[in-house]
XYZ file of C-alpha atoms in Angstrom:
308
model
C -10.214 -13.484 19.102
C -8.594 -16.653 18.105
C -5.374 -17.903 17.388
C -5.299 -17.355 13.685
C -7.058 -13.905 13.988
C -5.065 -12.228 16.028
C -1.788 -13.404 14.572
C -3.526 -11.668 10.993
C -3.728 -8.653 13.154
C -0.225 -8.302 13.616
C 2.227 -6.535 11.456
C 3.290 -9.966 10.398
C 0.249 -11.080 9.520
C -0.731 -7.790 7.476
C 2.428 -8.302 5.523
C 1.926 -12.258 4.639
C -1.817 -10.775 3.526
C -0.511 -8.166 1.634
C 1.985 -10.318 -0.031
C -0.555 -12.913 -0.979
C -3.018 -11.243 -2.672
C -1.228 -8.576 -3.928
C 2.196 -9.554 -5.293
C 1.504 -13.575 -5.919
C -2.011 -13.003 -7.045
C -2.019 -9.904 -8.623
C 1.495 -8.630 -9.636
C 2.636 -12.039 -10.541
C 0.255 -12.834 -12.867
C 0.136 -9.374 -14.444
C 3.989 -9.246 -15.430
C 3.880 -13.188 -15.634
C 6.649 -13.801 -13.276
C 7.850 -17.795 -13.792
C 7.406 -20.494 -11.164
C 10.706 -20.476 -10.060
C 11.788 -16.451 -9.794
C 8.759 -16.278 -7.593
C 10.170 -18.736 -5.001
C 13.483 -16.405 -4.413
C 11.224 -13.026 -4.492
C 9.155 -13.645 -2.225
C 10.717 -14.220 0.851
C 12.340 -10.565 0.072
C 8.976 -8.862 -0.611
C 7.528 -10.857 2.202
C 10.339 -8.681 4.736
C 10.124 -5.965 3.381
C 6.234 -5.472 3.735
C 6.495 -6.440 7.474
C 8.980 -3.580 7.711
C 6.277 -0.888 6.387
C 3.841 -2.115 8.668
C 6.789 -1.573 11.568
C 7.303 1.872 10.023
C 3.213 2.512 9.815
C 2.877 1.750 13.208
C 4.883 4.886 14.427
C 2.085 7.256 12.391
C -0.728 4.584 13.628
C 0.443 5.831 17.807
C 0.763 9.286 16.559
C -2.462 10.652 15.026
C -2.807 13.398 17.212
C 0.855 14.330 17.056
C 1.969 16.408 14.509
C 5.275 15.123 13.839
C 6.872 18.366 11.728
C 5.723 20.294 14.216
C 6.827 18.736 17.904
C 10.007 16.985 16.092
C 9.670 13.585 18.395
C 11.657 10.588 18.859
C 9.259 8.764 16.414
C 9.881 11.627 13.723
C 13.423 10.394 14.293
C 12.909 7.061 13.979
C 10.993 7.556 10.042
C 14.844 9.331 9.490
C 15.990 6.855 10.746
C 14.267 3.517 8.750
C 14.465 5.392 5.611
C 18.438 5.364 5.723
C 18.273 1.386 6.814
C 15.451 0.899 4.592
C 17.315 1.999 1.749
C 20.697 0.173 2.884
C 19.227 -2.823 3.193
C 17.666 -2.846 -0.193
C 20.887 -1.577 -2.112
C 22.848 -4.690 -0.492
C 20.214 -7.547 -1.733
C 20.074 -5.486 -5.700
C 16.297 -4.630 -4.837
C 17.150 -0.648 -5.494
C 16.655 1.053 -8.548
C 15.351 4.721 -9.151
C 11.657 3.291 -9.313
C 11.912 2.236 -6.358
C 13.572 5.315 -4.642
C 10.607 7.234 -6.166
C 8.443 5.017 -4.274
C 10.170 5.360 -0.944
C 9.802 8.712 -1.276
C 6.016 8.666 -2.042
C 6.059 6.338 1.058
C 7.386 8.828 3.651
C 4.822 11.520 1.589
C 1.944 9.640 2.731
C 2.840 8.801 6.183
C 3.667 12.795 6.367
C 0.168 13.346 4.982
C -1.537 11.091 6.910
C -0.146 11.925 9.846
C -0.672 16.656 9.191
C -4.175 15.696 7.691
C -4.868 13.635 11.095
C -3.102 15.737 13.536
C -4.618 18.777 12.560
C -8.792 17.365 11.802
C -8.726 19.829 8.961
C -9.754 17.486 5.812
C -11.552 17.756 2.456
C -13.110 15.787 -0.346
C -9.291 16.257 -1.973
C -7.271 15.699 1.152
C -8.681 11.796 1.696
C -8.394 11.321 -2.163
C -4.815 12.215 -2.199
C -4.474 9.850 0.994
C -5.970 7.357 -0.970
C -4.103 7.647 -3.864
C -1.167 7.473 -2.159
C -1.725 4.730 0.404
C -1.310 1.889 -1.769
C 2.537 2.952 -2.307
C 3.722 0.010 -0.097
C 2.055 -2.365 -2.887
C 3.876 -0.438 -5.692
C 7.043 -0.438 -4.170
C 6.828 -4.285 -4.017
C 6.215 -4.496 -7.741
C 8.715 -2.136 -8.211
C 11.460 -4.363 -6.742
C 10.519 -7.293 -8.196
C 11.537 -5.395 -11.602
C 14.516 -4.537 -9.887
C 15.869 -7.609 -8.551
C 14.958 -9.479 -11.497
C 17.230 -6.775 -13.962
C 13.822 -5.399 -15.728
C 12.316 -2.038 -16.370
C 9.130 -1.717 -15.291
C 6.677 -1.420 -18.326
C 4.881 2.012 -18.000
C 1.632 0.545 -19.650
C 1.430 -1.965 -17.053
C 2.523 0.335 -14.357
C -0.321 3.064 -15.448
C -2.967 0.232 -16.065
C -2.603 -0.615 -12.445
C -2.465 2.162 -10.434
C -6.795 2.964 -10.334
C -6.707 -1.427 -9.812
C -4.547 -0.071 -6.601
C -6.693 2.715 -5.307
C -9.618 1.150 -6.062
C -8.508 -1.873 -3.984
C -7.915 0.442 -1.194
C -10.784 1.782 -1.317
C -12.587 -1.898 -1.295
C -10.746 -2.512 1.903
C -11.856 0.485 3.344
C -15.519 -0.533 2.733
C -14.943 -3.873 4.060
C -13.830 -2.798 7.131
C -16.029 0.242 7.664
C -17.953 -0.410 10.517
C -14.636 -1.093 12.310
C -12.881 1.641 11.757
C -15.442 3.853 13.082
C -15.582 2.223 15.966
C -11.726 2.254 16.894
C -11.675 5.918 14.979
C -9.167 4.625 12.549
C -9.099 6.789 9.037
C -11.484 5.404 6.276
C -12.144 6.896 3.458
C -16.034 5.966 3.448
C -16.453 7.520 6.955
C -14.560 10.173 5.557
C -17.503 10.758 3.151
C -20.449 9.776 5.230
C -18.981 13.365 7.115
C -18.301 15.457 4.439
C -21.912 14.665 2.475
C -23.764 12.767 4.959
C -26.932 10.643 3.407
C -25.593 11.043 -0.018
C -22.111 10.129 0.729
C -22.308 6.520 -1.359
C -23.408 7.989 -4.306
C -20.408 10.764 -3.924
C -17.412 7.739 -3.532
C -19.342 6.147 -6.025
C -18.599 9.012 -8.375
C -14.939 8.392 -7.462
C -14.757 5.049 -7.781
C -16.224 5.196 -10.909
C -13.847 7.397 -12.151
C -11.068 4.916 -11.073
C -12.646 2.199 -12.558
C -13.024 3.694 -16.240
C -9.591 4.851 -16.547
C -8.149 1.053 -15.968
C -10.762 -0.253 -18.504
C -9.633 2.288 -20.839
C -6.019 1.359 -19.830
C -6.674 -2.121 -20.053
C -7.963 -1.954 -23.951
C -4.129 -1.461 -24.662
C -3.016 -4.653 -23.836
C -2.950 -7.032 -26.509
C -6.379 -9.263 -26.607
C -5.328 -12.684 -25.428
C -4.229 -10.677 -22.217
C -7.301 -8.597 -21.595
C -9.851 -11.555 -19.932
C -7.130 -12.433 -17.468
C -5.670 -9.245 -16.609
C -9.136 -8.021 -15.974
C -10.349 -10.995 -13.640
C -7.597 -11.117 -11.281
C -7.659 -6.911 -11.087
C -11.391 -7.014 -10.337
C -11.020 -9.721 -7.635
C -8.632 -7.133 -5.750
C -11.568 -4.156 -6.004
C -14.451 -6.026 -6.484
C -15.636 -4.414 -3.108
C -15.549 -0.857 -4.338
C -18.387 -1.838 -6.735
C -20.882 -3.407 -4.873
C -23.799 -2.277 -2.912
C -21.679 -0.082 0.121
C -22.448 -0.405 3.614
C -25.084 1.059 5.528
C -23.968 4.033 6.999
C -23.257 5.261 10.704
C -24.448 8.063 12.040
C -25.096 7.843 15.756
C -21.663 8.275 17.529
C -19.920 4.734 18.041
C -19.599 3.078 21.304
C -16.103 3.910 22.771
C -13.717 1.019 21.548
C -12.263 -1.582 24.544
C -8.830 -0.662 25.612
C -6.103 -3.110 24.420
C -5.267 -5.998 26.703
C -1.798 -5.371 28.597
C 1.389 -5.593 26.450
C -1.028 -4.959 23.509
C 0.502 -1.258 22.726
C 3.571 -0.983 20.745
C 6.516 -0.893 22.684
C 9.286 1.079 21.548
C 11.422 -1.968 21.454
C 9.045 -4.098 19.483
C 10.013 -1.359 16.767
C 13.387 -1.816 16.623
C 13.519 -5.724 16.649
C 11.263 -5.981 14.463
C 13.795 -3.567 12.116
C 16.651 -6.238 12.915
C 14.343 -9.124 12.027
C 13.652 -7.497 8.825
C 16.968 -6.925 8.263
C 17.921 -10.212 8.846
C 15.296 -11.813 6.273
C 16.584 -9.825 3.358
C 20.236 -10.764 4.484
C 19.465 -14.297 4.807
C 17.336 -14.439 1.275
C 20.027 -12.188 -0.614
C 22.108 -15.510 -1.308
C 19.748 -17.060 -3.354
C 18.979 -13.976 -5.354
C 22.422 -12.715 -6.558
C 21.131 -14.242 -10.132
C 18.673 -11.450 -10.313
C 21.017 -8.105 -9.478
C 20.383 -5.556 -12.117
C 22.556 -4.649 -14.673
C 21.480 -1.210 -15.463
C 18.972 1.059 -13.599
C 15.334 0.942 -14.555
C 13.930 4.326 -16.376
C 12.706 6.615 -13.380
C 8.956 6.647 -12.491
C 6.668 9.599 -12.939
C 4.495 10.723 -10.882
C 1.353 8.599 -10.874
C -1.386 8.904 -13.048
C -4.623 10.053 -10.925
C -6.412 13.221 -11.086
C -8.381 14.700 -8.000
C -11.796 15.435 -9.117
């Protein structure tokens, strides 16, 4: 693995990824965000993304562990980031009850992810629900841009992009298919290929199908000289989920190499990378005291998905 690739593999790298294509090329353009707001939000939205990856990381090293149930240091430690979390947030403006909602959903999913994989009991409606929910790191970064920028969040905007979201999860799920297998990480199209074996493509296509009609339906809402735009940069984030899917595995993978020394996640790595975080969102606060809110966004409902 090169230079470049393995620094992409790093929480740091997931985050700058995330941030990219998600919040400057999606979210931006969406709510039209000018030039010059997007230069002071994104070093914010850039530290707080690498702080979810620090925070996924303690589920990620505890798949087999159900946290409820033994009560570890690690189920500490989500107690524990959730209080900084919000803290941190509060002192730079970027908290409003949107985004509260959305830390909530958060520590849902990473509780769901981590009973569902702990326990190996999962159905059609269990990885669904995952997947519905894993894109909540995304959401809370659109969330705070609303927040730090004094806005409510428009719900027509906010419902026309949540199936864009799961859908794009599910596209990186496909793309990285025959990976996951092999290091037995949870993908929602090995998921499938279990649960309905030779006709499990036509079964996700079902879903993602599903996805995919209510945003065009949501997307006929906005006004006309929106539409072509909106729809081109939402369909570059999922275009993945509606092509031809992967062939599918069914022989057992080879057993994945163990990591190189130092390549686990030390306990310490954890908490700097907390204070790091923390320091970012300190350090960019200055420059966006401009954008504090002056009255609290309406509170988000619950998102708009139904489990087939």
């Amino acid at each position: 693995m090169n230079g470049l690739a393995r620094l992409a593999a790093t929480p740091l790298g997931k985050a700058v990824g995330i941030t990219r294509d998600y919040v400057s090329r999606l979210y931006y353009v969406v709510d039209e965000v000018p030039r010059g707001q997007r230069l002071r939000l994104t070093p914010v939205l850039l530290a707080v993304e690498y702080l979810v990856y620090r925070v996924d990381s303690l589920a990620e090293r505890n798949t087999e562990v159900d946290l409820d149930a033994e009560r570890t240091s690690d189920y500490e430690a989500f107690h524990t980031y959730k209080r900084a979390f919000e803290k941190v947030l509060r002192r730079v403006g970027a908290w409003n009850e949107d985004v509260a909602f959305l830390v909530d959903e958060a520590e849902r999913f990473i509780r769901l992810e981590n009973a569902t994989t702990s326990r190996g009991t999962l159905t059609r409606g269990d990885f669904l629900a995952l997947v519905e929910l894993r894109p909540t790191d995304v959401r809370l970064l659109r969330a705070m841009t609303f927040a730090l920028r004094g806005r409510p969040m428009p719900p027509e905007t906010r419902d026309l992009l949540w199936p864009v979201e799961v859908l794009a999860d599910i596209a990186n799920d496909l793309r990285h298919y025959e990976q996951d297998v092999a290091l037995g990480t949870l993908n929602v199209y090995a998921a499938f290929v279990r649960l309905y074996g030779d006709t499990a493509a036509a079964e996700l296509r079902r879903e993602v199908d599903r996805y995919e009609s209510m945003f065009l339906e949501r997307l006929s809402a906005l006004p006309a000289e929106r539409r072509a735009r909106v729809a081109e940069v939402c369909r570059r984030r999922y275009e993945a989920a509606v092509r031809p899917y992967p062939r599918t595995i069914t022989a057992p993978p080879a057993p994945a190499p163990p990591p190189p020394p130092g390549g686990t996640r030390p306990r310490g790595r954890v908490a700097v990378g907390a204070v790091l975080t923390a320091a970012s969102l300190a350090a960019a606060a200055y420059g966006l005291r401009r954008f504090r809110p002056s009255h609290p966004t309406p509170a988000l409902r619950t998102p708009r998905g139904h489990l087939a």
